[in-house]
XYZ file of C-alpha atoms in Angstrom:
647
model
C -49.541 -119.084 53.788
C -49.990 -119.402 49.880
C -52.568 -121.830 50.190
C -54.797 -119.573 53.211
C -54.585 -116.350 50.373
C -55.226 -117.997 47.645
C -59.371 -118.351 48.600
C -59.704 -114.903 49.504
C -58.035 -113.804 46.008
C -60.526 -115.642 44.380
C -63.613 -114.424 47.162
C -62.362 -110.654 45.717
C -62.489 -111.701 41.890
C -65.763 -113.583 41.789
C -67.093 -110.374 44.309
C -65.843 -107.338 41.226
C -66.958 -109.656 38.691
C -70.551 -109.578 40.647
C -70.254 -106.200 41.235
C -69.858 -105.269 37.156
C -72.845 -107.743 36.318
C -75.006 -105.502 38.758
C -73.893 -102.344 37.289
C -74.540 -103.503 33.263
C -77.769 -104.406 34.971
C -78.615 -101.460 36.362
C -77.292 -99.399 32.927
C -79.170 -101.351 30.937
C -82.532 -100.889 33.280
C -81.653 -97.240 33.121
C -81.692 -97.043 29.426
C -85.308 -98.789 29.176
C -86.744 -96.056 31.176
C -90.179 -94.511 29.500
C -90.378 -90.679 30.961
C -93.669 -89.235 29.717
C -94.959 -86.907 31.937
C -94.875 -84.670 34.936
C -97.897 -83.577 37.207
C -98.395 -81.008 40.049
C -101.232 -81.074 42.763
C -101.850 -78.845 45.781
C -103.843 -79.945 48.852
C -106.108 -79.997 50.489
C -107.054 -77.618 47.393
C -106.106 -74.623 45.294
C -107.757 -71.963 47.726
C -106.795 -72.339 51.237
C -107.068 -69.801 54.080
C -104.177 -68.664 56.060
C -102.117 -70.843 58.620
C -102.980 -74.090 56.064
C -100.638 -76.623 56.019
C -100.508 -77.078 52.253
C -98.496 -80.017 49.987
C -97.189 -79.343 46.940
C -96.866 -82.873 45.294
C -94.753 -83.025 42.312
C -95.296 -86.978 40.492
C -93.548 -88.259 37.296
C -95.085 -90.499 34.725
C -91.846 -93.485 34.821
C -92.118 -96.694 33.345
C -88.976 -98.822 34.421
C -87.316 -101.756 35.293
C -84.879 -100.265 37.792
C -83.780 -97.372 40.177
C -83.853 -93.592 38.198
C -81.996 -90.542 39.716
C -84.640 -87.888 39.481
C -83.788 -84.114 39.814
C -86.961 -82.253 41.092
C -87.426 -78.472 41.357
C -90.358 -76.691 42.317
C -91.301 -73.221 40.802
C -93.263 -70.320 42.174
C -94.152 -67.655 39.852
C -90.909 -68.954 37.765
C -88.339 -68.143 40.687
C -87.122 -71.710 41.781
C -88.227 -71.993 45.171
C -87.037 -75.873 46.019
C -85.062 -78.592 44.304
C -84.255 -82.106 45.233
C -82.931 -85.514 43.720
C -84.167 -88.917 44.793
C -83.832 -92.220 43.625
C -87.095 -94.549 44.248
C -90.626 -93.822 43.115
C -92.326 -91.865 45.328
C -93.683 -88.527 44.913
C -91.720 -85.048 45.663
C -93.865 -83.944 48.657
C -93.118 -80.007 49.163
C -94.506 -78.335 52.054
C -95.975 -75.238 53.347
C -96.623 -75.166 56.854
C -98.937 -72.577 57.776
C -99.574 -70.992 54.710
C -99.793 -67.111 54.686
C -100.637 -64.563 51.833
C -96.887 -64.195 51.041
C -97.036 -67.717 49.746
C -99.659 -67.189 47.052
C -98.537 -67.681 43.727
C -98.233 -69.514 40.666
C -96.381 -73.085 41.274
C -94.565 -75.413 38.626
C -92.647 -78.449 39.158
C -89.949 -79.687 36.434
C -88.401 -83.042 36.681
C -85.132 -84.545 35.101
C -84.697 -87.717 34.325
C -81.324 -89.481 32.352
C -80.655 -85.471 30.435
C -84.661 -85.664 29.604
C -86.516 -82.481 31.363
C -90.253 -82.471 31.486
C -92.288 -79.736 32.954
C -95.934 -79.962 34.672
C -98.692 -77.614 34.297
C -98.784 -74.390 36.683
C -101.308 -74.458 39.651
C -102.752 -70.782 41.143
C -102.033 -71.297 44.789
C -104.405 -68.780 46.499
C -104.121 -67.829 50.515
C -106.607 -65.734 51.475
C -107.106 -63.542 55.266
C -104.110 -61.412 56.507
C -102.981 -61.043 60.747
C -104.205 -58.332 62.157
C -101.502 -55.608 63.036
C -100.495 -54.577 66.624
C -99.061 -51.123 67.252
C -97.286 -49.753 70.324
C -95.094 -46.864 71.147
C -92.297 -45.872 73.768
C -94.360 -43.442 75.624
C -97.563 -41.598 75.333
C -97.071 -38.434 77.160
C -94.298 -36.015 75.480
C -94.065 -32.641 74.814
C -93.640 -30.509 71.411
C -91.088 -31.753 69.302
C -89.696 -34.715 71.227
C -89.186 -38.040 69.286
C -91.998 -40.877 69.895
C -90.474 -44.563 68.893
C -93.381 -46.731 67.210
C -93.342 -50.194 66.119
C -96.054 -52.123 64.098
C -95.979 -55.723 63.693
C -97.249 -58.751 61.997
C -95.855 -61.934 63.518
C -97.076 -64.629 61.631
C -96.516 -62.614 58.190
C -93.798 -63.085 55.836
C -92.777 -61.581 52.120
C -92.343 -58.247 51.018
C -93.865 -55.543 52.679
C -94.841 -52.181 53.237
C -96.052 -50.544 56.491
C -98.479 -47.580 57.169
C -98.254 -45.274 59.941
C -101.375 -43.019 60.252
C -101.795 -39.741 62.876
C -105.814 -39.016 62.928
C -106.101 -40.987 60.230
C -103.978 -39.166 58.189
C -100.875 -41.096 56.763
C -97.848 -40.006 58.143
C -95.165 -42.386 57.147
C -94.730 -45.940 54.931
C -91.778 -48.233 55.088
C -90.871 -51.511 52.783
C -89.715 -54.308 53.991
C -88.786 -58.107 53.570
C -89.965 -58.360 57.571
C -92.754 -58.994 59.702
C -92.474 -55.795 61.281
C -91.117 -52.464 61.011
C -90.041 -49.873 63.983
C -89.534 -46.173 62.907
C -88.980 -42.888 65.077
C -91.870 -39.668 65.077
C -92.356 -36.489 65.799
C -95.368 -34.446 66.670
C -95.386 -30.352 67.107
C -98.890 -30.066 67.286
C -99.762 -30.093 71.018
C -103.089 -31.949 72.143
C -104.149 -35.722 71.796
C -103.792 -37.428 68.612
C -104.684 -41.235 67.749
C -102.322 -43.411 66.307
C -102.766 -46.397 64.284
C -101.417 -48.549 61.258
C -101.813 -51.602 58.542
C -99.550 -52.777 55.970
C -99.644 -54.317 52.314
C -98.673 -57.599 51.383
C -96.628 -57.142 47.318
C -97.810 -59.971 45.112
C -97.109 -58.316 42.188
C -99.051 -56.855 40.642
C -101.076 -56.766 42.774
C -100.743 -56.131 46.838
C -103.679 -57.800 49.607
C -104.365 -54.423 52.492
C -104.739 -55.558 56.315
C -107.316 -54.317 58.360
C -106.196 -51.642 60.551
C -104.380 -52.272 63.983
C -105.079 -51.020 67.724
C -105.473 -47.573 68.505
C -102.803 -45.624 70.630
C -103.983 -42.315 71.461
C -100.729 -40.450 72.232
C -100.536 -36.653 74.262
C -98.305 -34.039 73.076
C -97.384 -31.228 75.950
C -97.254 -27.657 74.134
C -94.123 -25.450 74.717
C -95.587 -22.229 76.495
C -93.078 -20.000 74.321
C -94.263 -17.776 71.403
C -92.750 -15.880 68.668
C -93.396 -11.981 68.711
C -93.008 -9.740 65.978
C -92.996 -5.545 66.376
C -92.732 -2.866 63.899
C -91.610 0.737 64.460
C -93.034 3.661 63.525
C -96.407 2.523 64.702
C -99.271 2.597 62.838
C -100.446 2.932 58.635
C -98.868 6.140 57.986
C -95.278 4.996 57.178
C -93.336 7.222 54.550
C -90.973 5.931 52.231
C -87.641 7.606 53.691
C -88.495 7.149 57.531
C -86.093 4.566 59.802
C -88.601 1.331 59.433
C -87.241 -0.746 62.244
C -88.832 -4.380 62.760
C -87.758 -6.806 65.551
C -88.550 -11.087 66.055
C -88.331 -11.730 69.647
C -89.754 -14.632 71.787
C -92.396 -14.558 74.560
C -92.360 -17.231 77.534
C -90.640 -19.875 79.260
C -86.794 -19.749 77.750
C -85.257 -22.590 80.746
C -83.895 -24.738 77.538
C -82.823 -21.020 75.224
C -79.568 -23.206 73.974
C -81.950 -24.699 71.175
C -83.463 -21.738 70.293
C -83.139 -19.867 67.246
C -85.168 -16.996 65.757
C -85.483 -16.105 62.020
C -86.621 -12.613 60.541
C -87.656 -13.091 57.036
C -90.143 -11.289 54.160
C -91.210 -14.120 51.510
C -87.330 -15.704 50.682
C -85.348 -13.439 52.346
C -84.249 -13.662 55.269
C -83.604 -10.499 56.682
C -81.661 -11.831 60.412
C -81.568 -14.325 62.792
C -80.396 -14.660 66.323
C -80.728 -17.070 69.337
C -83.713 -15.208 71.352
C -84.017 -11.812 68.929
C -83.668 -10.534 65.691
C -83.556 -6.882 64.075
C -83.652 -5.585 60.786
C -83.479 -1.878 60.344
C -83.741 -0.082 56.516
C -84.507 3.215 54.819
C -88.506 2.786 54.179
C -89.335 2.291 50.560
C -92.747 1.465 49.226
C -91.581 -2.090 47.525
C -90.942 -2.793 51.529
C -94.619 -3.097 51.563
C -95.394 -6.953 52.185
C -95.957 -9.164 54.995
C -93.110 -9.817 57.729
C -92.689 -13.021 59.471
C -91.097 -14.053 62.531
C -89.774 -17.536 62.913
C -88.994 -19.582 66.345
C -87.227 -23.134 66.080
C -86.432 -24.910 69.063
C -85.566 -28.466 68.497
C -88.046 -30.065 66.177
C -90.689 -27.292 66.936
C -91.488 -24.406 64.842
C -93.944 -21.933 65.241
C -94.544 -18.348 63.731
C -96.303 -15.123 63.973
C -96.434 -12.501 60.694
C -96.823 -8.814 60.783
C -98.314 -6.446 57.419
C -96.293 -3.557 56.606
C -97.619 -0.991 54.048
C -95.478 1.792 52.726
C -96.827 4.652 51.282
C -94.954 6.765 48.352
C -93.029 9.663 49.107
C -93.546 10.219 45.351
C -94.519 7.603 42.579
C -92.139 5.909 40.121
C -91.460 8.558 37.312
C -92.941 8.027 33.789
C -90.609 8.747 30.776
C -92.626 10.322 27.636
C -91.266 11.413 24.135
C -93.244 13.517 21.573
C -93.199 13.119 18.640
C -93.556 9.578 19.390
C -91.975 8.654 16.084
C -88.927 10.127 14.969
C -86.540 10.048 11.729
C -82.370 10.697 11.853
C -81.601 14.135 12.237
C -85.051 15.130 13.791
C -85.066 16.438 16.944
C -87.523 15.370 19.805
C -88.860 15.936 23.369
C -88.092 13.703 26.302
C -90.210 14.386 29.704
C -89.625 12.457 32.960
C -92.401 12.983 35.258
C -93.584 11.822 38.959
C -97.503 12.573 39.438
C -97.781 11.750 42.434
C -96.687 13.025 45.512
C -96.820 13.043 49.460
C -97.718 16.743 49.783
C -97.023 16.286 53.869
C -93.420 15.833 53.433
C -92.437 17.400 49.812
C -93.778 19.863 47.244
C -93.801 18.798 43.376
C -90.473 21.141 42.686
C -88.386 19.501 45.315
C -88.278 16.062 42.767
C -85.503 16.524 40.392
C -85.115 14.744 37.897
C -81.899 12.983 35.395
C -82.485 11.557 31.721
C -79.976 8.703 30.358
C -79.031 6.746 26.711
C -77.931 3.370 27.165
C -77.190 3.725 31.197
C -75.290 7.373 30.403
C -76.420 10.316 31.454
C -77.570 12.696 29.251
C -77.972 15.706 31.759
C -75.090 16.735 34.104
C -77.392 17.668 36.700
C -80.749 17.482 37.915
C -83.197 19.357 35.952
C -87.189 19.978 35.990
C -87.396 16.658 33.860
C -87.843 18.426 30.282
C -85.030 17.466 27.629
C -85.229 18.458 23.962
C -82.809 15.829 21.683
C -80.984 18.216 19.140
C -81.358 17.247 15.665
C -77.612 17.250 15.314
C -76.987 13.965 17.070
C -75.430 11.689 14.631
C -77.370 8.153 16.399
C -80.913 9.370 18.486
C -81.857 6.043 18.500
C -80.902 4.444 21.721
C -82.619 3.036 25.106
C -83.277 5.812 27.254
C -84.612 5.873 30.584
C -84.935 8.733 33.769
C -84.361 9.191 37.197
C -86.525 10.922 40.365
C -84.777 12.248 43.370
C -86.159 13.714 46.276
C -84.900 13.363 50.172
C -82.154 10.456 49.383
C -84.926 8.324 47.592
C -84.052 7.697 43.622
C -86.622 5.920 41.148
C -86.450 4.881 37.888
C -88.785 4.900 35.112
C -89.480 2.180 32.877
C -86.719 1.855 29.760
C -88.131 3.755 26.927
C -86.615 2.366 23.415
C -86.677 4.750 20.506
C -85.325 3.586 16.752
C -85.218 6.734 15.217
C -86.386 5.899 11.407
C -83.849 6.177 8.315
C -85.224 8.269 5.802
C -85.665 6.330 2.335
C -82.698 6.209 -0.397
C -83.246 6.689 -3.692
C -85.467 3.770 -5.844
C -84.278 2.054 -8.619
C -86.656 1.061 -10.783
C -85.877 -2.342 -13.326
C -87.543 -4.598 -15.018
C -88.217 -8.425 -14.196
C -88.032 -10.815 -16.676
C -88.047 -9.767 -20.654
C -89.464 -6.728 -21.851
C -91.659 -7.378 -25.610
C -93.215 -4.223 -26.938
C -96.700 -4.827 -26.889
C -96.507 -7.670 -24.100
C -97.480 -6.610 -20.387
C -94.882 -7.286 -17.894
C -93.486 -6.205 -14.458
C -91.476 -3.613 -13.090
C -90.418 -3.403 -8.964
C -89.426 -0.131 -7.607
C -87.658 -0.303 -4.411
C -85.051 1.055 -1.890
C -82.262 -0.281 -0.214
C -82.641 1.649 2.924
C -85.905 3.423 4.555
C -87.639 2.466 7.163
C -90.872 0.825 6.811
C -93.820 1.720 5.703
C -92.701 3.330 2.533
C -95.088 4.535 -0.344
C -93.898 3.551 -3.876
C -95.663 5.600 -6.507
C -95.121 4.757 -10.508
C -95.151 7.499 -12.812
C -95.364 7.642 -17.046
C -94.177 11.327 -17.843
C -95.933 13.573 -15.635
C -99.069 11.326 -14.762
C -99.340 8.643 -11.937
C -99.798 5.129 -13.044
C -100.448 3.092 -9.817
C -98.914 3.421 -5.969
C -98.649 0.726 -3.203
C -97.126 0.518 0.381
C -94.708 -1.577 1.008
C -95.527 -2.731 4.748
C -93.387 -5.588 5.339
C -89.664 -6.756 4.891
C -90.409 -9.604 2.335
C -93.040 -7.164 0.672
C -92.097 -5.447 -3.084
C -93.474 -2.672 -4.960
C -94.409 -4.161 -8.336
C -96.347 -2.967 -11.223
C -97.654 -4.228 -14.718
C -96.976 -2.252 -17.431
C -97.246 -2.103 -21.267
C -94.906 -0.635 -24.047
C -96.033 -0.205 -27.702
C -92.373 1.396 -28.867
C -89.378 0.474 -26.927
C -89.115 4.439 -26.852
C -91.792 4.449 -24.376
C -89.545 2.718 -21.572
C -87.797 6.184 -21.023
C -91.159 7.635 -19.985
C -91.427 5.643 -16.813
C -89.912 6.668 -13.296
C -90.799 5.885 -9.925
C -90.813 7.747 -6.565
C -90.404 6.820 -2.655
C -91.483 8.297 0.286
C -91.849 6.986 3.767
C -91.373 10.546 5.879
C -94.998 13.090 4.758
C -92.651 16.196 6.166
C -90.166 15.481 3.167
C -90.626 15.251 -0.541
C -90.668 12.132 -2.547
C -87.053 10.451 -4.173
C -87.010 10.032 -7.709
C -85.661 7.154 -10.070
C -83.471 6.977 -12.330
C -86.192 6.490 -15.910
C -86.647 2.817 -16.366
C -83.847 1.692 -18.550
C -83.871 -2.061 -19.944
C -83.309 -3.903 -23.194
C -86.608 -4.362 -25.065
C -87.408 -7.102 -27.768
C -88.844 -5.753 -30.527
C -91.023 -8.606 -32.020
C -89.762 -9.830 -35.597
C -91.947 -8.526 -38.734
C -91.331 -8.610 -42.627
C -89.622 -12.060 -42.540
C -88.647 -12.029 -46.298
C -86.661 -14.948 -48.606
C -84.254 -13.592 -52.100
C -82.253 -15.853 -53.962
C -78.936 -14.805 -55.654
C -78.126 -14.406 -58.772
C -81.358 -13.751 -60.002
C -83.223 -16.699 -60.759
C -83.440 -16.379 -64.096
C -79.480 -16.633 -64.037
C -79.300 -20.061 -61.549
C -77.682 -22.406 -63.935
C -75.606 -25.725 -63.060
C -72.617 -25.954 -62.075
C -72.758 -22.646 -60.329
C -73.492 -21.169 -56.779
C -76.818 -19.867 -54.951
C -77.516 -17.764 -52.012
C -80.621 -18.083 -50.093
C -81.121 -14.796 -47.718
C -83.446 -14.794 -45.079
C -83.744 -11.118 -43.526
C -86.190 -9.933 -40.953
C -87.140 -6.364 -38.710
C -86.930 -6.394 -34.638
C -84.597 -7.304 -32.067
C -81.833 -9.352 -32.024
C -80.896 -12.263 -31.687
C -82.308 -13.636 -34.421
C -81.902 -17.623 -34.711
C -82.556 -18.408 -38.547
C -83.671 -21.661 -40.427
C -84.118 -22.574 -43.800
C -86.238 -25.210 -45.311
C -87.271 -26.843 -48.490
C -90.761 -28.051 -49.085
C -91.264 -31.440 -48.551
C -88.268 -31.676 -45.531
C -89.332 -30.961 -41.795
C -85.534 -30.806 -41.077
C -83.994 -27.342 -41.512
C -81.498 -27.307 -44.444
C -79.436 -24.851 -41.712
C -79.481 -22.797 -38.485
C -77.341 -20.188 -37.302
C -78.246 -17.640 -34.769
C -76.858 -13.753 -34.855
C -77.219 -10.641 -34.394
C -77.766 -9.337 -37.553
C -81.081 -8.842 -39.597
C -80.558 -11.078 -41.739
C -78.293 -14.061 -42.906
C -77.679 -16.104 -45.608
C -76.981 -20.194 -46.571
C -74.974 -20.937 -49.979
C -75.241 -24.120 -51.750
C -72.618 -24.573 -54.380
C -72.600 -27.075 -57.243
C -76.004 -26.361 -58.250
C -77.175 -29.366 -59.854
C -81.232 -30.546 -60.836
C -81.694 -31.572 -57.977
C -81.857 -28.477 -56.054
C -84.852 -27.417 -57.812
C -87.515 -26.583 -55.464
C -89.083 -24.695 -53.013
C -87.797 -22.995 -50.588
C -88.359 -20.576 -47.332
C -86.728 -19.088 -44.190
C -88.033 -19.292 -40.861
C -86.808 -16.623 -37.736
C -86.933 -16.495 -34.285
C -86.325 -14.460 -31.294
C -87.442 -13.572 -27.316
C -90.439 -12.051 -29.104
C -92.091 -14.315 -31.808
C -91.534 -16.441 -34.580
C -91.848 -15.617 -38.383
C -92.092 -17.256 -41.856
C -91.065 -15.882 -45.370
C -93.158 -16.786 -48.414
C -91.815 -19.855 -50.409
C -89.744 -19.109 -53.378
C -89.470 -21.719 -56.116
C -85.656 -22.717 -57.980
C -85.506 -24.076 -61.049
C -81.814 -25.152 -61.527
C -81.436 -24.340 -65.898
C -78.754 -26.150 -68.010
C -75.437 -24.760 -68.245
C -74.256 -22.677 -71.338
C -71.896 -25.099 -72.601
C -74.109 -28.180 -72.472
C -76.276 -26.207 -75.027
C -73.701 -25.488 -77.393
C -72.151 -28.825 -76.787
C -75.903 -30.226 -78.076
C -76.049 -27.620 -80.857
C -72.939 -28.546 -81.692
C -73.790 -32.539 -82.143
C -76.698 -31.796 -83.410
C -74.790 -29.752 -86.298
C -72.515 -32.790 -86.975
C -75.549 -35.028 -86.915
C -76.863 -32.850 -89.510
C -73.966 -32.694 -91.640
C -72.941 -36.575 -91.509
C -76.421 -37.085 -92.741
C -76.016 -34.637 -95.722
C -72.755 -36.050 -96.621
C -74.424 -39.501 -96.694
C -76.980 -38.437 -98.743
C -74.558 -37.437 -101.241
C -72.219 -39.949 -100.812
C -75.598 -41.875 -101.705
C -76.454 -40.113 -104.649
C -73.068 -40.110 -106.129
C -72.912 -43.773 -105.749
C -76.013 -44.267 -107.599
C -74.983 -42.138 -110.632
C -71.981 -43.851 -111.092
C -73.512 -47.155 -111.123
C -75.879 -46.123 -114.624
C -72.937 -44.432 -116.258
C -70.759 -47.682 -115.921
C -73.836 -49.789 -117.345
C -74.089 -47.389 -120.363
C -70.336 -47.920 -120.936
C -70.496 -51.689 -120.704
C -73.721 -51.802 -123.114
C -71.648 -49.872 -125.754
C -68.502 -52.097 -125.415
C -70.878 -55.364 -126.006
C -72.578 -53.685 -128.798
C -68.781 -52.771 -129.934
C -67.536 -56.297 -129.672
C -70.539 -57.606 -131.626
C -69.681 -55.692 -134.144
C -66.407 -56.771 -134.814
C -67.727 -59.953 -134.433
């Protein structure tokens, strides 16, 4: 048994050892492969007519030694459209049998071989000529209103598209779809023969290829003999506001199917009633009735309708609501007159309209009155929206609303100053009021004569005048006066009151002690003092330094700088400059000249003394010496003569 196994054992190993020689074959083929390129053709050609049989052949450029697996998928206008894998050499053959417009397009094929893609250039596929559509309906004999089924079709057509139904070769309906046909339901509620017909588009975005147009089917539509009818009551043009106006829809003619019908009474968007075979509408006549009436019948899908003018004329005409004056201040009385000019003198006479006056939608007059009403001066708030009322035989009208903003009388100006007032500099001054209604006259006055006036029109508008002041007395001469009402007198300002710079003058420099007296050791004042209007910011300087020595501003007229410990070297020149709002001003220079102090003198006298006296005293010392010397010679010549003699 051992020795029949044993051969087929060894059958099975030299088989798997064949089997893994063929597959490192077939790897290493696989890995030699050159890809380099992919192309796409399309016959018989580019531009084919419809119901072609057209191949799409997809080829790749493969150098190898062995079998590939090659992924192929075809593209048409980027959407993938096919894919396939194959294994031997041959060409990926795609086809379109009977090619139609749908199938136009751009086409790309892309091949894969061992994780290596290639693509091929893109070929314009174009199918030209479209089927010609075939219409047909359910019946062609109906009557008004009655649903007709129609169907258009293009067999041998495929993609997206969109259908045309046309009714005397006016469109009446489109449909898109991804069919060869379409089947939609009509309606017709014109009676008489019409001719139907349709075509379609083919979407190749962006663009779309038309069909020519199908068969004609010439349809008949059977009229309904029933008509609307419309009646008014009173008869004739001379309707009244105030009569009974009663107006009626009814219908006219065969009613064997009346459970679908429905009538409608309407003017413009209202609608006024509605019933199954009749409608009324009954009102109180008023002239805004005046219009055109319709009557409406529906039955089913049909719809037909009859209209009927109605003109009103005025019992009396809308009142008109006057005031005089027709401008008004607080506290001023006026006249309010409601009036209706115009009246039907058949049915009324001018005194039978009476007439009611209201502020703000409340009545002013407790009862009806001849439509003359006098606003008493006493009434805290006139101003208001006012309106008036007509009556006469149950009809009321209003008048148009009449606003009236009673003006507020001007408060008393103030008159001020802008900016910084400098005698002898012009400048501004505004006069103004913080209530008055507009337009209000501003008028500027110096004393008792008029300097300049303006009218202030506008909100953002001011009253402002230039003025000049050669004291600052003179600003107590100015005043200025409002009015915006001619029937009252002017208000008055207060006189112009402001602070005025009086520009500096007389700048002047004095040195103390006198300066005869400024000695060393000691201390000096400098004092810079000037006329006009404080404050006064003041500088000193000495000649020769564009520094200031010191500033300090005040209030005062003048001010001073001390320097103590006077020495030489605060000899010099020296001057004071001031400043204020107005100007600026210099003092003339005044020269220092710091003198020796009292004791240094005498000390120098003094040393000059001793000098004088050590040098005396020498001198004598000197002279004395001298004499002494020839006396002691005389007395040592007589002691040698002495001693001679003895000798």
């Amino acid at each position: 048994m051992w020795e029949l196994q044993q051969p087929s054992v060894r059958m099975v190993t030299r088989l798997l050892l064949l089997t893994s020689v063929l597959l490192s074959t077939c790897q290493v083929a696989e890995s030699q492969a050159l890809f380099t390129g992919v192309t796409l053709t399309l016959e018989p050609s580019n531009d084919v007519s419809q119901g072609t049989n057209v191949t799409v052949r997809c080829q790749a450029v493969v150098s190898s030694s062995g079998f590939l697996n090659r992924k192929y998928t075809i593209y048409k206008d980027n959407a993938e459209v096919h894919t396939e894998s194959i294994t031997t050499a041959e060409d990926l053959i795609y086809s379109l049998r009977m090619a139609r417009v749908a199938n136009t397009g751009k086409y790309k094929c892309k091949v894969n071989i061992q994780d290596k893609e290639l693509s091929s250039n893109s070929e314009k596929l174009t199918v030209t000529g479209l089927q010609t559509p075939v219409l047909s309906v359910d019946k062609r004999v109906f009557s008004e209103g009655e649903e007709v089924t129609v169907w258009c079709k293009a067999p041998e057509e495929s993609g997206n598209i969109v259908f045309y139904f046309y009714k005397d070769s006016k469109e009446l309906y489109e449909e898109m779809v991804n069919a060869n046909q379409v089947e939609t339901r009509l309606r017709f509620n014109n009676a008489g023969d019409h001719r139907l017909h349709c075509d379609y588009r083919v979407i190749l975005l962006p663009d779309s290829v038309p069909s020519t147009a199908s068969n004609n089917v010439v349809v008949t539509v059977k009229e309904l003999f029933i008509t609307p009818v419309i009646s008014v009551r009173p008869h004739g043009s001379m309707i009244i506001e105030g009569d009974i106006l009663d107006i009626s829809c009814s219908v006219s003619g065969n009613l064997q199917n009346s459970s679908r019908l429905k009538v409608y009474l309407n003017k413009g968007q209202n609608l006024l009633s509605t019933g199954q075979s009749k409608a009324n509408h009954s009102i109180r006549a008023l002239a805004e009735h005046s219009g055109e009436f319709q009557c409406t019948l529906e039955m089913g899908n049909v719809v037909k309708q009859v209209t009927e003018n109605v003109t009103i004329t005025e019992l009396f005409s809308q009142p008109v609501l006057t005031m005089y004056p027709t401008e008004v201040f607080e506290k001023e009385k006026f006249t309010l007159t409601c009036r209706s000019t115009n009246y039907s003198s058949d049915r009324i006479s001018a005194s039978d309209v009476k007439y009611s006056i209201y502020k703000d939608n409340y009545t002013l007059t407790p009862g009806s009155f001849n439509g003359i009403y006098v606003v008493p001066g006493v009434v805290r708030n006139s101003s208001g929206i006012y309106s008036c009322k007509a009556d006469a035989r149950m009809i009321s009208k209003y008048s148009a609303k009449l606003p009236v903003h009673a003006k507020v009388l001007v408060s008393k100006p103030e008159l001020t100053a802008i900016g910084r007032v400098v005698v002898g500099k012009p400048f501004q001054v505004r006069c103004h009021s913080d209530r008055g209604s507009l337009p209000i006259e501003y008028t500027l006055w110096k004393k008792y004569s008029e300097v300049n006036s303006t009218t202030v029109q506008q909100p953002h508008h001011q009253a402002i005048f230039p003025i000049t002041v050669q004291h600052y007395s003179d600003m107590q001469d100015y005043k200025c006066e409002a009015r915006n009402n001619p029937k009252i007198d002017a208000v008055v300002s207060n006189k112009l009151n402001t602070t005025v710079i009086v520009p500096l003058s007389n700048p002047g420099l004095s040195v103390v002690p006198d300066l005869l007296e400024v000695t060393e050791g000691n201390e000096m004042y400098l004092i810079c003092g000037v006329e006009g209007s404080p404050p006064v910011t003041f500088k000193w300087y000495r000649r020769g330094n564009n520094q200031p020595l010191f500033t300090i501003t005040s209030i005062q007229s003048s001010e001073s700088l001390q320097i103590k410990g006077l020495g030489n070297e605060h000899s010099g020149t020296y001057y004071c400059e001031a400043i204020n709002y107005a100007n600026m001003v210099r003092s003339q220079p005044v020269t220092v000249d710091v003198k020796m102090a009292m004791w240094k003198k005498g000390l120098i006298v003094a040393c000059c003394l001793l000098v004088v006296a050590v040098l005396v005293l020498a001198c004598v010392l000197r002279y004395n010496s001298k004499r002494g010397k020839r006396e002691n010679a005389a007395e040592l010549s007589v002691l040698r003569a002495l001693n001679q003699m003895t000798l």
